[in-house]
Amino acid sequence: MGFVPKNPQPALAPVDRAILRLLAQDARMPNNAIAEAVGIAPSTCLTRMRALREHGVIRGFHADVDPAALGLGIQAMIAVRLHAHTKERISSFTAEIPRLPGVIAAYHLSGADDYLLHVAVPDTDALRDFVLDHLTAHPAVAHTETSLIFGHMRGESVS
Amino acid sequence: MGFVPKNPQPALAPVDRAILRLLAQDARMPNNAIAEAVGIAPSTCLTRMRALREHGVIRGFHADVDPAALGLGIQAMIAVRLHAHTKERISSFTAEIPRLPGVIAAYHLSGADDYLLHVAVPDTDALRDFVLDHLTAHPAVAHTETSLIFGHMRGESVS
DNA sequence: TTTGAAACTGTTTAGAG
DNA sequence: CTCTAAACAGTTTCAAA
């Protein structure tokens, strides 16, 4: 086994990994607190954090807002299958996805389904309207399958 | 239509929605900058932010770290089907999920598949090992189906 | 609930090793 | 690449409205 080569990374210093772990846990942790926790000076910590941002290791800092508090009490995963792939149609579809109202994330997948859409909507009526108006009606879409999300949990490792 | 009632929320002030929108975009935005942007005093902004946290509207602040930079170059969605539901077995499975190495998120779904696991691993060998060691080997698991993630995009609306 | 003002804490730059 | 130290900026408390 092992047909695909390993993926060695340009090497990330242990200090940087520690900084990332802390920021992934609490993105509003003050720079000097991070510095103290990882054992470097605040100015050094700032330099490293900036480098991590500039090199794309840190993509951004986001508040995790409960969709239900915004009136979006229903979440769903929608598997989307596209018609035999015309690149233009597909790219028009993919370009529209992140702008659709209620889309939390979209995943481009291998396998039978082409896309997986994570959406949050106010109620089941809105879910039906979302699928009918934005997916079924789209010329690139061949088939969709919607599953309600009963609950979800963040992993303790990455992201 | 409309068999399921709408989901009216306890009402969230427009100021709070504005604060949430800014923090979802940039969780490290300074309190006084948020205050100015939404047109309130920094002290008021602080009070409201604290209330949003305490009421669970804001669940946390997280850095979005590129898994590839951590040597996790492969991401996948794994659909998991469990055996006819013994509550104890299921809860033992769900309790273990977030602790599994490489799990970014887990979704409990309606429909044919019970769970959807979003994972990040170093290579395809690690993916195979993850499925074999943690899923196939588990007594509660009846079936799994793995799809590679070619790419993903965050929505512009919530979360 | 809101605020301004003061006290406090954290950030950032500059310069040297 | 790291640090100390100083200047600067942001956070937080508090008393008043």
XYZ file of N, CA, C and O in Angstrom, chain A:
636
model
N 0.838 -1.201 0.000
C 0.000 0.000 0.000
C 0.878 1.259 0.000
O 2.074 1.184 0.074
N 0.247 2.440 -0.058
C 0.990 3.681 -0.080
C 1.280 4.123 -1.504
O 2.390 4.506 -1.839
N 0.276 4.067 -2.359
C 0.449 4.414 -3.777
C 0.614 5.923 -3.958
O 1.182 6.376 -4.934
N 0.055 6.646 -3.008
C 0.127 8.101 -3.102
C 1.203 8.585 -2.141
O 1.214 8.185 -0.979
N 2.118 9.449 -2.604
C 3.224 9.884 -1.766
C 2.734 10.666 -0.554
O 1.693 11.295 -0.594
N 3.506 10.641 0.499
C 3.206 11.448 1.678
C 3.296 12.921 1.299
O 3.836 13.293 0.269
N 2.791 13.744 2.182
C 2.622 15.164 1.881
C 3.468 16.034 2.803
O 2.951 16.761 3.631
N 4.794 15.994 2.660
C 5.627 16.703 3.630
C 5.452 18.210 3.512
O 5.529 18.768 2.417
N 5.227 18.860 4.651
C 5.006 20.313 4.647
C 6.315 21.059 4.866
O 7.224 20.546 5.511
N 6.383 22.314 4.351
C 7.573 23.169 4.465
C 8.109 23.301 5.889
O 9.026 24.093 6.107
N 7.546 22.580 6.819
C 7.959 22.614 8.214
C 7.386 23.830 8.949
O 7.613 24.981 8.574
N 6.658 23.550 9.996
C 6.031 24.596 10.797
C 6.595 24.468 12.205
O 6.521 23.411 12.828
N 7.182 25.556 12.691
C 7.838 25.528 14.010
C 6.846 25.157 15.113
O 5.671 25.517 15.030
N 7.332 24.447 16.133
C 6.479 24.076 17.259
C 5.809 25.289 17.909
O 4.661 25.204 18.344
N 6.534 26.413 17.963
C 5.955 27.652 18.518
C 4.734 28.057 17.721
O 3.704 28.437 18.272
N 4.864 27.981 16.400
C 3.751 28.353 15.529
C 2.560 27.421 15.731
O 1.414 27.870 15.778
N 2.825 26.153 15.870
C 1.748 25.196 16.111
C 1.032 25.521 17.409
O -0.195 25.435 17.498
N 1.801 25.918 18.412
C 1.212 26.278 19.713
C 0.340 27.520 19.586
O -0.761 27.581 20.137
N 0.846 28.505 18.847
C 0.068 29.732 18.618
C -1.239 29.394 17.904
O -2.316 29.864 18.282
N -1.155 28.560 16.876
C -2.335 28.183 16.103
C -3.369 27.462 16.967
O -4.566 27.705 16.851
N -2.864 26.583 17.827
C -3.774 25.816 18.684
C -4.543 26.759 19.605
O -5.756 26.632 19.779
N -3.856 27.741 20.164
C -4.502 28.693 21.059
C -5.508 29.570 20.316
O -6.614 29.805 20.801
N -5.115 30.033 19.128
C -6.010 30.908 18.356
C -7.215 30.155 17.801
O -8.284 30.729 17.624
N -7.033 28.869 17.521
C -8.166 28.069 17.046
C -9.185 27.896 18.166
O -10.387 27.841 17.928
N -8.670 27.836 19.410
C -9.549 27.715 20.564
C -10.231 29.040 20.879
O -11.424 29.080 21.140
N -9.449 30.112 20.903
C -9.997 31.429 21.232
C -9.315 32.497 20.398
O -8.228 32.967 20.744
N -9.987 32.915 19.346
C -9.411 33.855 18.391
C -9.253 35.254 18.972
O -8.572 36.088 18.383
N -9.877 35.527 20.105
C -9.752 36.862 20.706
C -8.748 36.897 21.847
O -8.630 37.912 22.553
N -8.007 35.811 22.014
C -6.975 35.783 23.054
C -5.961 36.892 22.755
O -5.463 36.995 21.632
N -5.628 37.739 23.762
C -4.694 38.847 23.530
C -3.312 38.330 23.135
O -2.877 37.281 23.606
N -2.657 39.118 22.312
C -1.330 38.762 21.816
C -0.342 38.497 22.945
O 0.442 37.543 22.885
N -0.365 39.313 23.988
C 0.601 39.120 25.073
C 0.313 37.857 25.888
O 1.236 37.219 26.385
N -0.955 37.484 25.975
C -1.314 36.247 26.668
C -0.824 35.035 25.875
O -0.318 34.067 26.448
N -0.965 35.109 24.545
C -0.461 34.037 23.685
C 1.049 33.945 23.826
O 1.604 32.859 24.006
N 1.714 35.112 23.778
C 3.167 35.171 23.898
C 3.639 34.491 25.180
O 4.541 33.648 25.157
N 2.977 34.834 26.286
C 3.360 34.257 27.573
C 3.128 32.746 27.567
O 3.987 31.970 28.012
N 1.978 32.334 27.039
C 1.624 30.910 27.036
C 2.612 30.061 26.233
O 2.884 28.915 26.581
N 3.147 30.641 25.149
C 4.064 29.851 24.318
C 5.531 30.168 24.623
O 6.428 29.559 24.039
N 5.747 31.125 25.531
C 7.096 31.398 25.989
C 7.961 32.256 25.080
O 9.158 32.027 24.933
N 7.371 33.271 24.452
C 8.134 34.223 23.647
C 7.683 35.648 23.996
O 6.705 35.827 24.705
N 8.446 36.645 23.504
C 8.069 38.033 23.753
C 6.862 38.415 22.899
O 6.678 37.884 21.812
N 6.017 39.335 23.420
C 4.831 39.776 22.670
C 5.170 40.255 21.256
O 4.430 39.959 20.311
N 6.272 40.972 21.123
C 6.639 41.486 19.789
C 6.964 40.329 18.831
O 6.565 40.351 17.666
N 7.649 39.330 19.335
C 7.957 38.150 18.530
C 6.667 37.427 18.142
O 6.502 36.981 16.998
N 5.781 37.336 19.087
C 4.506 36.650 18.851
C 3.726 37.347 17.744
O 3.159 36.703 16.859
N 3.744 38.688 17.814
C 3.051 39.483 16.801
C 3.628 39.213 15.416
O 2.893 39.006 14.450
N 4.964 39.218 15.331
C 5.650 38.946 14.063
C 5.238 37.580 13.502
O 4.916 37.455 12.325
N 5.216 36.569 14.368
C 4.869 35.223 13.917
C 3.412 35.111 13.478
O 3.097 34.483 12.475
N 2.544 35.772 14.224
C 1.127 35.748 13.866
C 0.899 36.399 12.504
O 0.132 35.892 11.684
N 1.580 37.498 12.286
C 1.464 38.187 10.988
C 1.958 37.296 9.860
O 1.351 37.231 8.786
N 3.093 36.621 10.108
C 3.654 35.722 9.096
C 2.672 34.583 8.790
O 2.473 34.215 7.629
N 2.055 34.047 9.833
C 1.094 32.956 9.652
C -0.100 33.419 8.813
O -0.616 32.664 7.985
N -0.508 34.652 9.038
C -1.601 35.204 8.235
C -1.171 35.403 6.792
O -1.880 35.030 5.868
N 0.016 36.011 6.630
C 0.493 36.333 5.284
C 0.762 35.081 4.452
O 0.599 35.087 3.240
N 1.190 34.009 5.114
C 1.469 32.774 4.394
C 0.228 31.906 4.216
O 0.306 30.782 3.722
N -0.927 32.428 4.659
C -2.171 31.687 4.433
C -2.400 30.528 5.382
O -3.345 29.754 5.189
N -1.549 30.405 6.390
C -1.760 29.329 7.374
C -3.010 29.655 8.195
O -3.862 28.806 8.410
N -3.106 30.916 8.617
C -4.351 31.410 9.220
C -5.135 32.104 8.118
O -4.657 33.044 7.504
N -6.336 31.596 7.858
C -7.152 32.163 6.777
C -8.043 33.285 7.267
O -8.561 34.079 6.474
N -8.293 33.317 8.565
C -9.156 34.351 9.101
C -9.560 34.034 10.524
O -9.211 32.971 11.048
N -10.270 34.981 11.143
C -10.779 34.804 12.499
C -12.287 35.035 12.450
O -12.724 36.066 11.947
N -13.048 34.073 12.959
C -14.505 34.195 12.842
C -15.230 33.896 14.142
O -14.873 32.951 14.847
N -16.255 34.715 14.427
C -17.138 34.406 15.550
C -18.054 33.270 15.128
O -18.557 33.247 14.005
N -18.249 32.320 15.995
C -19.168 31.213 15.746
C -20.523 31.610 16.304
O -20.746 31.583 17.511
N -21.423 32.022 15.402
C -22.738 32.525 15.800
C -23.782 31.420 15.653
O -23.829 30.735 14.630
N -24.600 31.259 16.686
C -25.674 30.265 16.645
C -26.743 30.687 15.631
O -27.421 31.690 15.838
N -26.910 29.927 14.547
C -27.887 30.318 13.521
C -29.302 30.444 14.089
O -30.074 31.297 13.652
N -29.629 29.598 15.064
C -30.975 29.642 15.651
C -31.267 31.009 16.265
O -32.403 31.483 16.228
N -30.223 31.654 16.813
C -30.401 32.977 17.413
C -30.713 34.027 16.350
O -31.263 35.082 16.650
N -30.367 33.734 15.100
C -30.651 34.647 13.992
C -31.974 34.284 13.313
O -32.289 34.777 12.245
N -32.706 33.355 13.932
C -33.983 32.949 13.353
C -33.848 31.840 12.330
O -34.802 31.492 11.639
N -32.649 31.267 12.230
C -32.439 30.163 11.291
C -32.413 28.861 12.087
O -31.365 28.307 12.397
N -33.610 28.386 12.421
C -33.745 27.272 13.343
C -33.542 25.902 12.720
O -33.470 24.896 13.418
N -33.480 25.852 11.382
C -33.331 24.559 10.702
C -32.065 24.537 9.875
O -31.785 25.467 9.118
N -31.284 23.464 10.053
C -30.087 23.276 9.231
C -30.210 21.986 8.433
O -30.830 21.027 8.880
N -29.615 21.983 7.256
C -29.703 20.788 6.403
C -28.443 20.613 5.572
O -27.690 21.569 5.349
N -28.215 19.383 5.154
C -27.171 19.052 4.192
C -27.884 18.658 2.897
O -28.742 17.775 2.905
N -27.498 19.304 1.823
C -28.128 18.995 0.535
C -27.064 18.475 -0.428
O -26.128 19.193 -0.778
N -27.224 17.203 -0.825
C -26.321 16.608 -1.814
C -26.815 16.998 -3.197
O -27.998 16.855 -3.498
N -25.918 17.533 -4.024
C -26.307 18.013 -5.356
C -25.538 17.260 -6.438
O -24.306 17.141 -6.371
N -26.282 16.727 -7.404
C -25.667 16.057 -8.537
C -25.877 16.930 -9.767
O -26.989 17.381 -10.023
N -24.808 17.183 -10.512
C -24.925 18.051 -11.693
C -25.056 17.223 -12.969
O -24.705 16.045 -12.999
N -25.551 17.865 -14.023
C -25.627 17.223 -15.341
C -24.229 17.068 -15.919
O -23.345 17.869 -15.616
N -24.094 16.051 -16.787
C -22.795 15.735 -17.386
C -22.065 17.025 -17.717
O -22.544 17.891 -18.440
N -20.885 17.091 -17.209
C -20.218 18.323 -16.857
C -19.801 19.237 -17.997
O -18.787 18.993 -18.636
N -20.574 20.271 -18.204
C -20.140 21.358 -19.069
C -19.435 22.351 -18.159
O -20.041 22.844 -17.220
N -18.183 22.641 -18.448
C -17.401 23.461 -17.512
C -18.018 24.825 -17.238
O -17.962 25.321 -16.129
N -18.619 25.418 -18.289
C -19.186 26.762 -18.099
C -20.350 26.717 -17.110
O -20.466 27.552 -16.228
N -21.244 25.716 -17.324
C -22.410 25.614 -16.465
C -22.008 25.344 -15.024
O -22.583 25.894 -14.095
N -21.032 24.471 -14.885
C -20.587 24.127 -13.544
C -19.978 25.331 -12.850
O -20.291 25.629 -11.696
N -19.139 26.070 -13.580
C -18.498 27.215 -12.936
C -19.517 28.298 -12.620
O -19.373 29.020 -11.629
N -20.560 28.415 -13.431
C -21.600 29.391 -13.112
C -22.320 28.965 -11.834
O -22.649 29.786 -10.984
N -22.527 27.658 -11.694
C -23.168 27.134 -10.481
C -22.298 27.374 -9.240
O -22.770 27.911 -8.235
N -21.025 26.998 -9.358
C -20.136 27.127 -8.198
C -19.941 28.579 -7.785
O -19.778 28.875 -6.615
N -19.962 29.475 -8.777
C -19.789 30.893 -8.458
C -20.985 31.429 -7.672
O -20.832 32.302 -6.827
N -22.164 30.888 -7.962
C -23.381 31.379 -7.304
C -23.542 30.844 -5.879
O -24.108 31.518 -5.018
N -23.049 29.631 -5.653
C -23.276 28.945 -4.381
C -23.020 29.784 -3.136
O -23.902 29.927 -2.293
N -21.816 30.370 -2.992
C -21.571 31.042 -1.704
C -22.443 32.259 -1.471
O -22.595 32.702 -0.346
N -23.029 32.770 -2.536
C -23.886 33.944 -2.400
C -25.336 33.593 -2.068
O -26.108 34.479 -1.716
N -25.704 32.326 -2.215
C -27.089 31.946 -1.928
C -27.407 32.179 -0.450
O -26.583 31.914 0.413
N -28.617 32.695 -0.172
C -28.948 33.030 1.220
C -29.061 31.771 2.078
O -29.775 30.839 1.724
N -28.347 31.747 3.186
C -28.441 30.622 4.109
C -27.360 29.575 3.949
O -27.269 28.649 4.749
N -26.518 29.723 2.914
C -25.449 28.745 2.708
C -24.318 28.995 3.714
O -23.725 30.063 3.729
N -24.054 28.003 4.550
C -22.964 28.112 5.526
C -21.662 27.641 4.887
O -20.628 28.255 5.037
N -21.726 26.525 4.150
C -20.539 26.001 3.485
C -20.942 25.136 2.300
O -22.056 24.610 2.246
N -20.034 25.020 1.334
C -20.267 24.157 0.179
C -19.008 23.320 -0.044
O -17.901 23.842 0.039
N -19.192 22.037 -0.301
C -18.064 21.123 -0.488
C -18.157 20.485 -1.870
O -19.198 19.937 -2.237
N -17.070 20.564 -2.616
C -16.984 19.909 -3.922
C -16.411 18.521 -3.693
O -15.287 18.390 -3.206
N -17.174 17.496 -4.025
C -16.838 16.124 -3.644
C -16.510 15.210 -4.817
O -16.961 15.437 -5.943
N -15.750 14.168 -4.514
C -15.630 13.029 -5.428
C -16.828 12.125 -5.174
O -17.488 12.238 -4.157
N -17.124 11.233 -6.112
C -18.203 10.278 -5.916
C -19.471 10.645 -6.658
O -19.469 11.535 -7.510
N -20.554 9.994 -6.302
C -21.820 10.142 -7.026
C -22.354 11.573 -6.959
O -22.801 12.130 -7.962
N -22.264 12.186 -5.770
C -22.745 13.557 -5.631
C -21.597 14.534 -5.870
O -20.475 14.298 -5.437
N -21.914 15.614 -6.589
C -20.873 16.586 -6.925
C -20.640 17.598 -5.816
O -19.511 17.981 -5.542
N -21.728 18.045 -5.170
C -21.611 19.066 -4.132
C -22.432 18.684 -2.911
O -23.455 17.989 -3.011
N -21.947 19.189 -1.799
C -22.684 19.055 -0.556
C -22.841 20.472 -0.028
O -21.842 21.186 0.154
N -24.096 20.880 0.199
C -24.367 22.234 0.679
C -24.871 22.183 2.113
O -25.861 21.496 2.408
N -24.206 22.914 2.990
C -24.650 23.048 4.373
C -25.425 24.358 4.471
O -24.854 25.418 4.270
N -26.729 24.250 4.760
C -27.553 25.458 4.788
C -28.272 25.623 6.118
O -28.513 24.656 6.843
N -28.618 26.877 6.439
C -29.431 27.193 7.614
C -30.584 28.065 7.160
O -30.367 29.062 6.463
N -31.806 27.685 7.525
C -33.006 28.404 7.082
C -33.977 28.556 8.257
O -33.852 27.848 9.253
N -34.953 29.489 8.127
C -35.858 29.727 9.255
C -36.771 28.546 9.551
O -37.040 28.240 10.701
N -37.275 27.894 8.510
C -38.254 26.823 8.703
C -38.284 25.898 7.485
O -37.568 26.129 6.513
N -39.109 24.881 7.543
C -39.143 23.884 6.464
C -39.655 24.470 5.150
O -39.250 24.035 4.076
N -40.535 25.450 5.245
C -40.991 26.132 4.030
C -39.818 26.775 3.307
O -39.678 26.672 2.082
N -38.978 27.425 4.070
C -37.817 28.107 3.491
C -36.842 27.096 2.898
O -36.194 27.364 1.882
N -36.752 25.920 3.520
C -35.866 24.877 3.011
C -36.361 24.392 1.645
O -35.592 24.279 0.690
N -37.683 24.138 1.570
C -38.279 23.725 0.299
C -38.060 24.795 -0.767
O -37.647 24.509 -1.891
N -38.302 26.066 -0.404
C -38.112 27.159 -1.354
C -36.661 27.250 -1.816
O -36.396 27.498 -2.994
N -35.729 27.048 -0.882
C -34.304 27.108 -1.243
C -33.985 26.071 -2.309
O -33.376 26.368 -3.336
N -34.416 24.827 -2.064
C -34.118 23.731 -2.996
C -34.791 23.994 -4.347
O -34.157 23.866 -5.406
N -36.064 24.392 -4.311
C -36.813 24.610 -5.558
C -36.283 25.808 -6.344
O -36.047 25.719 -7.550
N -36.070 26.922 -5.655
C -35.703 28.158 -6.341
C -34.251 28.185 -6.804
O -33.946 28.678 -7.885
N -33.349 27.691 -5.961
C -31.929 27.866 -6.271
C -31.268 26.618 -6.828
O -30.240 26.704 -7.483
N -31.814 25.435 -6.545
C -31.153 24.214 -6.999
C -31.920 23.540 -8.137
O -31.438 23.482 -9.271
N -33.124 23.065 -7.873
C -33.902 22.360 -8.893
C -34.062 23.208 -10.153
O -34.006 22.685 -11.275
N -34.234 24.508 -9.948
C -34.468 25.410 -11.085
C -33.200 25.674 -11.900
O -33.280 26.163 -13.022
N -32.024 25.357 -11.333
C -30.773 25.662 -12.029
C -30.496 24.643 -13.133
O -30.599 23.440 -12.910
N -30.131 25.123 -14.340
C -29.922 24.210 -15.476
C -28.807 23.185 -15.257
O -28.843 22.105 -15.863
N -27.839 23.506 -14.397
C -26.718 22.579 -14.186
C -27.074 21.442 -13.231
O -26.391 20.426 -13.189
N -28.173 21.618 -12.478
C -28.508 20.645 -11.428
C -29.359 19.498 -11.968
O -30.410 19.710 -12.566
N -28.891 18.254 -11.718
C -29.627 17.075 -12.171
C -30.486 16.494 -11.057
O -31.597 16.017 -11.300
N -29.969 16.550 -9.827
C -30.651 15.854 -8.739
C -30.195 16.407 -7.394
O -29.050 16.810 -7.237
N -31.112 16.458 -6.430
C -30.723 16.871 -5.077
C -31.310 15.919 -4.051
O -32.334 15.282 -4.307
N -30.648 15.838 -2.900
C -31.161 15.013 -1.813
C -30.885 15.727 -0.505
O -29.733 16.013 -0.158
N -31.958 16.043 0.219
C -31.845 16.860 1.424
C -31.952 16.024 2.683
O -32.854 15.205 2.825
N -31.014 16.242 3.611
C -31.077 15.600 4.930
C -31.087 16.677 6.000
O -30.242 17.571 5.981
N -32.021 16.590 6.924
C -32.028 17.530 8.044
C -30.852 17.238 8.964
O -30.446 16.086 9.117
N -30.305 18.289 9.562
C -29.246 18.111 10.560
C -29.890 18.169 11.947
O -30.437 19.189 12.348
N -29.824 17.024 12.664
C -30.393 16.966 14.015
C -29.468 17.641 15.013
O -29.906 18.184 16.027
N -28.184 17.551 14.737
C -27.208 18.149 15.640
C -25.829 18.057 15.034
O -25.622 17.301 14.095
N -24.923 18.880 15.544
C -23.554 18.775 15.045
C -22.554 19.092 16.143
O -22.890 19.735 17.137
N -21.343 18.639 15.975
C -20.285 18.877 16.952
C -18.991 19.204 16.239
O -18.678 18.636 15.189
N -18.257 20.173 16.802
C -16.932 20.534 16.295
C -15.927 19.507 16.788
O -15.989 19.087 17.943
N -14.995 19.114 15.920
C -13.924 18.226 16.360
C -12.972 18.955 17.285
O -12.979 20.178 17.356
N -12.171 18.188 18.030
C -11.242 18.809 18.964
C -9.861 19.030 18.340
O -9.005 19.691 18.927
N -9.650 18.457 17.138
C -8.335 18.603 16.517
C -8.226 19.920 15.773
O -8.019 20.965 16.373
N -8.383 19.882 14.494
C -8.072 21.029 13.647
C -9.207 22.015 13.414
O -10.227 21.977 14.058
N -8.930 22.914 12.428
C -9.838 23.953 11.928
C -10.444 24.809 13.047
O -10.610 25.962 12.890
